[in-house]
mmCIF file of C-alpha atoms and ligand atoms in Angstrom:
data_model
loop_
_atom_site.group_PDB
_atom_site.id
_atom_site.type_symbol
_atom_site.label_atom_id
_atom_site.label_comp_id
_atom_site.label_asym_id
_atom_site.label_seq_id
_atom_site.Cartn_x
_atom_site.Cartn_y
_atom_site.Cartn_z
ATOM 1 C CA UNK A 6 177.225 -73.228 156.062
ATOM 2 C CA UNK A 7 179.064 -75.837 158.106
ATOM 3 C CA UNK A 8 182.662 -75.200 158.445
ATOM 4 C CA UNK A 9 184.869 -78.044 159.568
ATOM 5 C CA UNK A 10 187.028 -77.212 162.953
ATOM 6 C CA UNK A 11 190.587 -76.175 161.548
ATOM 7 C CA UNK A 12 193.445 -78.300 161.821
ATOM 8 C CA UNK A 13 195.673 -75.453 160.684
ATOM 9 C CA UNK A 14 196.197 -71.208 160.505
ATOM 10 C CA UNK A 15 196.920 -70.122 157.221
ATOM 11 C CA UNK A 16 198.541 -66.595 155.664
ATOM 12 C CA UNK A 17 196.714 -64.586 153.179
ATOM 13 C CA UNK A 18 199.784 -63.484 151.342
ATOM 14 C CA UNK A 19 201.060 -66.750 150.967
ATOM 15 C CA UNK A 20 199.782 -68.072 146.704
ATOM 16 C CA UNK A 21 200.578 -71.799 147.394
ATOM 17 C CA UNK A 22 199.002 -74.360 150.147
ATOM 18 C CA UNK A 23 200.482 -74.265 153.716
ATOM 19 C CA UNK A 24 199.186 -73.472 157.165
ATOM 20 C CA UNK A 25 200.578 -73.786 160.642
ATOM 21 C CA UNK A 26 199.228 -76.827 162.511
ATOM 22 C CA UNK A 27 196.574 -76.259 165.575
ATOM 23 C CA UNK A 28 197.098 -78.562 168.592
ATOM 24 C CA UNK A 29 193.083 -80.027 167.853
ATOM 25 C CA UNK A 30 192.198 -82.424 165.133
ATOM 26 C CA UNK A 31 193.862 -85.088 165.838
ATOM 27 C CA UNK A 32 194.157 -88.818 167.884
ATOM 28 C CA UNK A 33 197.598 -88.505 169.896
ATOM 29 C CA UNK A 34 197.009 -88.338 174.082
ATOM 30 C CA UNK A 35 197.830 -86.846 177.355
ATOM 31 C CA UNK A 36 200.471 -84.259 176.833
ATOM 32 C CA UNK A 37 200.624 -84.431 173.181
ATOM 33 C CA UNK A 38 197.065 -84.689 172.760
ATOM 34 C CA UNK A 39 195.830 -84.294 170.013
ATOM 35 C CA UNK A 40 197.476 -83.002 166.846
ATOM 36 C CA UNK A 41 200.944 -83.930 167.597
ATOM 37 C CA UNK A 42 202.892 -83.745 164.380
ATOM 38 C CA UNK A 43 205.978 -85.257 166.155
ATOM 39 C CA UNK A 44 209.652 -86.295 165.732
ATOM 40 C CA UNK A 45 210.923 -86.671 162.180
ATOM 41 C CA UNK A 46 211.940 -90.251 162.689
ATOM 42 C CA UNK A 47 210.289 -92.997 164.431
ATOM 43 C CA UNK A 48 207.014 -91.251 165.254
ATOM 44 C CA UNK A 49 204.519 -93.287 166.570
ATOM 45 C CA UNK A 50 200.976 -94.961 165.053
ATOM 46 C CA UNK A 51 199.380 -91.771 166.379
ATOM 47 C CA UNK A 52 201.494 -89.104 164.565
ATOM 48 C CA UNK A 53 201.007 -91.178 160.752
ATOM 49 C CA UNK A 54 197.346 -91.019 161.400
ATOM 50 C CA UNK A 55 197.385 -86.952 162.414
ATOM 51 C CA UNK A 56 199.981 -86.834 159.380
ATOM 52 C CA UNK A 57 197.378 -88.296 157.521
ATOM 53 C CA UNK A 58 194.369 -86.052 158.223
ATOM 54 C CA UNK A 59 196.629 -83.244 157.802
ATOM 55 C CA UNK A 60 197.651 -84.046 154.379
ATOM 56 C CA UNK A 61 193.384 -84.752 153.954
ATOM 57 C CA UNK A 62 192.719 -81.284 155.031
ATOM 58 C CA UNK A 63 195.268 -79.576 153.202
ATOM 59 C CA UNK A 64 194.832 -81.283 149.798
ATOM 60 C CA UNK A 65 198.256 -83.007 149.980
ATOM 61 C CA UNK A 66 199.546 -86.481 149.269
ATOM 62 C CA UNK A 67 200.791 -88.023 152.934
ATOM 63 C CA UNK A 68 203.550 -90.297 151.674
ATOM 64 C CA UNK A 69 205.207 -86.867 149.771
ATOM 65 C CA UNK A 70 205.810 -84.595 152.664
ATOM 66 C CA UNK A 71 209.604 -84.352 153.817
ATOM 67 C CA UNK A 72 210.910 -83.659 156.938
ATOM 68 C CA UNK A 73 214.173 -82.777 158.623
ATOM 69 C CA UNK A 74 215.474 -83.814 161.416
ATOM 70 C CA UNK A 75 215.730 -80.272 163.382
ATOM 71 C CA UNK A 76 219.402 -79.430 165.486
ATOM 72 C CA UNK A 77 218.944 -75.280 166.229
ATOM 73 C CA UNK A 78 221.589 -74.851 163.458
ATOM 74 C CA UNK A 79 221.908 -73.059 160.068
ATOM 75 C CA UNK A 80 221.653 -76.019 157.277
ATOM 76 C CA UNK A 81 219.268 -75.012 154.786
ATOM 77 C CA UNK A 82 218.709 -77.880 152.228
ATOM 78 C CA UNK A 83 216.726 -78.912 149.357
ATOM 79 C CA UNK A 84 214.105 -81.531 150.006
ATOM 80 C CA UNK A 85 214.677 -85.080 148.511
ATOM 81 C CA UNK A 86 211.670 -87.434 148.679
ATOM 82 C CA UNK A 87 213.021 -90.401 151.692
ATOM 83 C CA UNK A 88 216.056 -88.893 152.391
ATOM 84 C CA UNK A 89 215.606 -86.706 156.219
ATOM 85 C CA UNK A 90 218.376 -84.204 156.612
ATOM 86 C CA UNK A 91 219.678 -82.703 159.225
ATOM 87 C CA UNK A 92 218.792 -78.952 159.064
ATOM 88 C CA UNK A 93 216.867 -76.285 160.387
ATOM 89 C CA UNK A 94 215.189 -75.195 156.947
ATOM 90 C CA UNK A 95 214.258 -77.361 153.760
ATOM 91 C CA UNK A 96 213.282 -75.928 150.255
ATOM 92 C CA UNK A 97 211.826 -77.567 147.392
ATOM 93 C CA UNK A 98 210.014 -76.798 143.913
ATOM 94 C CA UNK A 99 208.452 -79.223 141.436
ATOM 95 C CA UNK A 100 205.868 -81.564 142.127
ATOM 96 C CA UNK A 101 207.875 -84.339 144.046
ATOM 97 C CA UNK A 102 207.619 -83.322 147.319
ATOM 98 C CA UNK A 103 205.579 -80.507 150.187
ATOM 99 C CA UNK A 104 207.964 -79.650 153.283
ATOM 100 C CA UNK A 105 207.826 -78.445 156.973
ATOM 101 C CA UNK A 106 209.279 -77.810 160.012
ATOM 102 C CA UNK A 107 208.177 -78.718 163.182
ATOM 103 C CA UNK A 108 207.926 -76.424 166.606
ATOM 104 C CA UNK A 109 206.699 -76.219 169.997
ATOM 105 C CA UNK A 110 207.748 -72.210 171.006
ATOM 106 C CA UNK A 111 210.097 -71.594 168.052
ATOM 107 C CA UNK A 112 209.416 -69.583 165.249
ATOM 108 C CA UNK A 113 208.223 -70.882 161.938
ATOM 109 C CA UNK A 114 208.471 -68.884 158.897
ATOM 110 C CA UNK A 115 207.161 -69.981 155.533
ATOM 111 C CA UNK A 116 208.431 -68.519 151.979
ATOM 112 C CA UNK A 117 207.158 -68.792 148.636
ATOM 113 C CA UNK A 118 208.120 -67.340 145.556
ATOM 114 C CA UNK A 119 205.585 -65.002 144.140
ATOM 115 C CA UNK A 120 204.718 -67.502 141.245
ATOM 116 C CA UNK A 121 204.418 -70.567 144.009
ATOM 117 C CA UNK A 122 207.026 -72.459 142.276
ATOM 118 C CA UNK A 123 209.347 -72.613 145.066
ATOM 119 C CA UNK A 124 208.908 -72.688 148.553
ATOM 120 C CA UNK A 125 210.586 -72.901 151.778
ATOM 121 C CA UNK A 126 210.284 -73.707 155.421
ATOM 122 C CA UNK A 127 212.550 -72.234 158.482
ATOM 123 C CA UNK A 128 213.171 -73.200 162.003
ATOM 124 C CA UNK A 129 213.553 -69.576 164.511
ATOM 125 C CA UNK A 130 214.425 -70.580 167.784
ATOM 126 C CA UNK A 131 216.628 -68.398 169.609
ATOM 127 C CA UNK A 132 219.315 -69.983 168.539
ATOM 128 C CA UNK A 133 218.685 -69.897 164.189
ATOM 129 C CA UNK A 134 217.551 -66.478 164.827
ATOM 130 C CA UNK A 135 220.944 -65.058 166.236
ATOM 131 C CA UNK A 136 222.756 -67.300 163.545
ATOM 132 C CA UNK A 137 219.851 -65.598 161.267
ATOM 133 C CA UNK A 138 218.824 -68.746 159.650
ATOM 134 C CA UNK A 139 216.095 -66.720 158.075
ATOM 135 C CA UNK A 140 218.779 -64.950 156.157
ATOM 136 C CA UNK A 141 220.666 -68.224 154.900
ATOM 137 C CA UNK A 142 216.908 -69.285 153.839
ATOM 138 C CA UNK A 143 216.462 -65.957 151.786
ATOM 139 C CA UNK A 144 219.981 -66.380 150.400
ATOM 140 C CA UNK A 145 219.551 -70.096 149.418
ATOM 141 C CA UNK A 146 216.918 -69.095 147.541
ATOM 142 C CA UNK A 147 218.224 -65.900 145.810
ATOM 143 C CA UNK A 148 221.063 -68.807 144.689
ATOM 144 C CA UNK A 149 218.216 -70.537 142.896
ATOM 145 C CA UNK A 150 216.435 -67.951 140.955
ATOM 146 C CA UNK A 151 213.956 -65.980 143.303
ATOM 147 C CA UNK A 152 215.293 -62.823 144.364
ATOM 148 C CA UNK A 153 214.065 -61.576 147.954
ATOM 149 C CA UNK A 154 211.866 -58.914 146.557
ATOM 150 C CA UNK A 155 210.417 -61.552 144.695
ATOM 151 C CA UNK A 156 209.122 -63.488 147.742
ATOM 152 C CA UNK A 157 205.908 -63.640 150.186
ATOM 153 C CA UNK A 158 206.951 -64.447 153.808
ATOM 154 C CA UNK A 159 204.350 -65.540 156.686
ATOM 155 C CA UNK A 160 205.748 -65.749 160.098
ATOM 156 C CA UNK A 161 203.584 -68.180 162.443
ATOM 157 C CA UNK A 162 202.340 -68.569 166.093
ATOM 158 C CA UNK A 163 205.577 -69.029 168.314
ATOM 159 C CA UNK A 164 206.391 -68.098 171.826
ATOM 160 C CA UNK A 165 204.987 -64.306 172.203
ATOM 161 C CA UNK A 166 207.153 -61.597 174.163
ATOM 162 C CA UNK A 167 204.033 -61.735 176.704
ATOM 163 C CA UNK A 168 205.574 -64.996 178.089
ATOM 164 C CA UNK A 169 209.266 -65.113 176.958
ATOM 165 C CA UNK A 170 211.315 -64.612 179.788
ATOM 166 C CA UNK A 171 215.498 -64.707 179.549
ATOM 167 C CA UNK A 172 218.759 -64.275 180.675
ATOM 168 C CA UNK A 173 219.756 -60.694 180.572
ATOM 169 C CA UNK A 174 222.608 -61.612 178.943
ATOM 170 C CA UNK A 175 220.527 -63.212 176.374
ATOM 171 C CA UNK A 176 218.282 -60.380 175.862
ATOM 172 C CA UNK A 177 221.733 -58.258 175.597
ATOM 173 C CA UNK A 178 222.568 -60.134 172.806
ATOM 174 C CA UNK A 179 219.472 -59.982 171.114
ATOM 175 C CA UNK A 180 218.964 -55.892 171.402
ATOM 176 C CA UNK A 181 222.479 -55.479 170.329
ATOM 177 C CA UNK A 182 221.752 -57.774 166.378
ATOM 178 C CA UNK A 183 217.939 -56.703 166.443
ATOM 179 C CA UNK A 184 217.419 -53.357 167.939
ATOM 180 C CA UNK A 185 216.505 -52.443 171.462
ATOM 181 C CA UNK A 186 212.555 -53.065 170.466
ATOM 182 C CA UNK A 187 212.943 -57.222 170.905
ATOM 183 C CA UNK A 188 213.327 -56.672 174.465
ATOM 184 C CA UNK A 189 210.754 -55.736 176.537
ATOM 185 C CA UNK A 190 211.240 -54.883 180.169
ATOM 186 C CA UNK A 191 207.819 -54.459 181.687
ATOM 187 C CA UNK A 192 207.995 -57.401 184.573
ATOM 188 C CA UNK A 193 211.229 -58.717 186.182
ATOM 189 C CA UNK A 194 213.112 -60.387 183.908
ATOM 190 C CA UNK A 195 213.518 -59.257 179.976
ATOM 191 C CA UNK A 196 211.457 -60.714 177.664
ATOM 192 C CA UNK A 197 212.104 -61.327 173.757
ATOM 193 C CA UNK A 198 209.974 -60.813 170.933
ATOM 194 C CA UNK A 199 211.607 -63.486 168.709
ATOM 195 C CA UNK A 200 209.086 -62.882 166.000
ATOM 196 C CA UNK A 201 210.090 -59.380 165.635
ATOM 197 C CA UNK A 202 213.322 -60.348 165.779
ATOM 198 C CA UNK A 203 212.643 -62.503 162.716
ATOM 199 C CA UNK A 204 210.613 -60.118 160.901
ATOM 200 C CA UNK A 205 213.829 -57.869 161.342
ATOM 201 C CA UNK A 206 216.301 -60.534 160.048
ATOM 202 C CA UNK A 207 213.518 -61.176 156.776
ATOM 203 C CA UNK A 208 213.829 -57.255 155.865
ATOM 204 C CA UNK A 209 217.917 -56.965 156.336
ATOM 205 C CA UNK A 210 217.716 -59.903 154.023
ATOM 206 C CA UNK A 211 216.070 -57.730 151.212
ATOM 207 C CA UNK A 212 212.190 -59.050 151.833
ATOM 208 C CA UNK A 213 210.433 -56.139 151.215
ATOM 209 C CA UNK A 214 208.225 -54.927 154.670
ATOM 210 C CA UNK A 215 204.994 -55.889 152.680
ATOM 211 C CA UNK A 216 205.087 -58.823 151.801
ATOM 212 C CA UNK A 217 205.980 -60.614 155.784
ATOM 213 C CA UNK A 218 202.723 -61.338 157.183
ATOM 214 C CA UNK A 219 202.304 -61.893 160.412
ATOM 215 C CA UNK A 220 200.177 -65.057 161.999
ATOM 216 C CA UNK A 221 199.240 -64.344 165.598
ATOM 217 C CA UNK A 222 199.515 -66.113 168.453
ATOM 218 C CA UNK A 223 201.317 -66.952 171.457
ATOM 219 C CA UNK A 224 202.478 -70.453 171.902
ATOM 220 C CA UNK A 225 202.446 -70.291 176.266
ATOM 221 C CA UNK A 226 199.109 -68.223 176.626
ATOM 222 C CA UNK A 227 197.343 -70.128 174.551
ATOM 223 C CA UNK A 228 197.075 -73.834 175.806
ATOM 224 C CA UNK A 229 193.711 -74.660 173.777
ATOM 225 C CA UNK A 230 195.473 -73.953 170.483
ATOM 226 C CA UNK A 231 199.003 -74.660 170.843
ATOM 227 C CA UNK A 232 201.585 -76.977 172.492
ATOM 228 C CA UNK A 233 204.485 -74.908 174.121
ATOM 229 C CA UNK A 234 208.002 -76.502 175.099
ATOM 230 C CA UNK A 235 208.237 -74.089 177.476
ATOM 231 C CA UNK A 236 204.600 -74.002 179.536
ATOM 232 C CA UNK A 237 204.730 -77.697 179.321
ATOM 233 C CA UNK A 238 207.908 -78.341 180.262
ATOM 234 C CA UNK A 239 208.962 -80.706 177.522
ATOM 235 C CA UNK A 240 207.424 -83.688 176.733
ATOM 236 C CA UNK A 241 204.606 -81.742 174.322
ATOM 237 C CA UNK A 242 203.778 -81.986 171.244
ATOM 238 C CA UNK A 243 204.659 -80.596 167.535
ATOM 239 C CA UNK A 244 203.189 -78.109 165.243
ATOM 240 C CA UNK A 245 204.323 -78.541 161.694
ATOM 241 C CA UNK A 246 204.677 -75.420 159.161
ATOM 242 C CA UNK A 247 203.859 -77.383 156.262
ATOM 243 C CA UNK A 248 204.174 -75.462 152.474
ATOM 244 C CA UNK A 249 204.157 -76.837 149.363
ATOM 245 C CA UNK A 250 205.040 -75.607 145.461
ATOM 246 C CA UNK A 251 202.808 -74.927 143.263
ATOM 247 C CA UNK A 252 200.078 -72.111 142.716
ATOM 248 C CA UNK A 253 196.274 -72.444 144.209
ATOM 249 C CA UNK A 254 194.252 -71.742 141.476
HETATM 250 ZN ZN1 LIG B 516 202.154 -65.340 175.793
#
């Protein structure tokens, strides 16, 4: 059997089509090279034509996917086809449109209802995690019709607590809204483990435990698979966490 080189990581608990975008795959160069899923707006030749064999691998129509553009804040808003919002997480159901959210260290979590109808995508950096953007996400749902026991959640590669170094004042702030376990203290300075932190913020929110699924993988270590703000100090490229409505039969 020949398997074709991935272009994305996907969840098993997740019933609709999504994934979280590899850096491979793709045509972009030097830093951003090669899957760069870029800026919202005004991306170049290069990001269309990785936009475009994304959409190929994943079974999706190109010219339907909807972006935001992303500002570390709390807006959580329904997708229109050609309209680009500013928010940090976009939801959508029907047939109209497939979302995502783009990141280079930050975490991305994907939701789905359990009947794939409707979907959602969330920005985690540090900042949307303190403001638990994760929460407003589950909530703007809930508004809609699918309770939080009613959805799957998959939490994607970000920057691991192996490589995220802060402030202690930071990591202060973080052990006193998550628990002193997204801290660690092993080297010199504190480290966060956002994604736990997130995983956290998804189970306050009524997500049952079960249904979060974890996608591993460590933005900074891993420089084959993933871009990283951080170890590349700016100037990288963009993952997307792309999911869209609608059951996989
Ligand atoms: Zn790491």
């Amino acid at each position: 059997m020949t398997v074709a080189a991935a272009l994305f990581l996907v969840a098993r608990n997740l019933p609709v089509r999504h994934g979280f975008t590899l850096r491979s795959g793709g045509v972009s160069e030097g830093k951003r090279a090669t899957l760069d899923l870029g800026p919202a707006a005004d991306a170049g030749a290069d990001v269309h034509e990785n936009r475009m064999r994304l959409a190929r691998a994943a079974g999706l129509q190109a010219d339907r996917l909807v972006l935001a553009e992303q500002v570390h804040g709390t807006a959580v808003v329904r997708a229109r086809p050609g309209v680009l919002p500013e928010a940090d997480a976009l939801w959508t159901e029907g047939p109209e449109a497939w979302i995502g959210i783009r990141t280079a260290d930050c975490v991305p979590v994907l939701l789905s209802s359990e009947d794939g109808a409707r979907v959602a995508a969330v920005h985690s950096g540090w900042r949307g995690t303190v403001a638990r953007i994760a929460e407003t996400s589950v909530a703007a749902l809930a508004c809609e019709g699918t309770p939080p026991e009613a959805l799957r959640a998959a939490i994607g590669p970000a920057i691991g607590a192996c490589c995220y170094e802060v402030s202690e004042d930071l990591a202060g702030r973080f052990a006193g809204a998550f628990g002193a376990e997204v801290v660690r203290r092993e080297g010199d300075r504190p480290r966060l483990d956002l994604r736990l932190a997130v995983r956290r913020t998804l189970v306050a929110s009524g997500v049952p435990e079960t249904h979060i699924e974890d996608v591993p993988g460590c933005n900074a270590c891993d420089a084959t698979r993933f871009f990283s703000h951080r170890r590349d100090r700016g100037g990288t490229g963009r993952h997307l966490a792309f999911i869209a409505p609608g059951l996989v039969s």
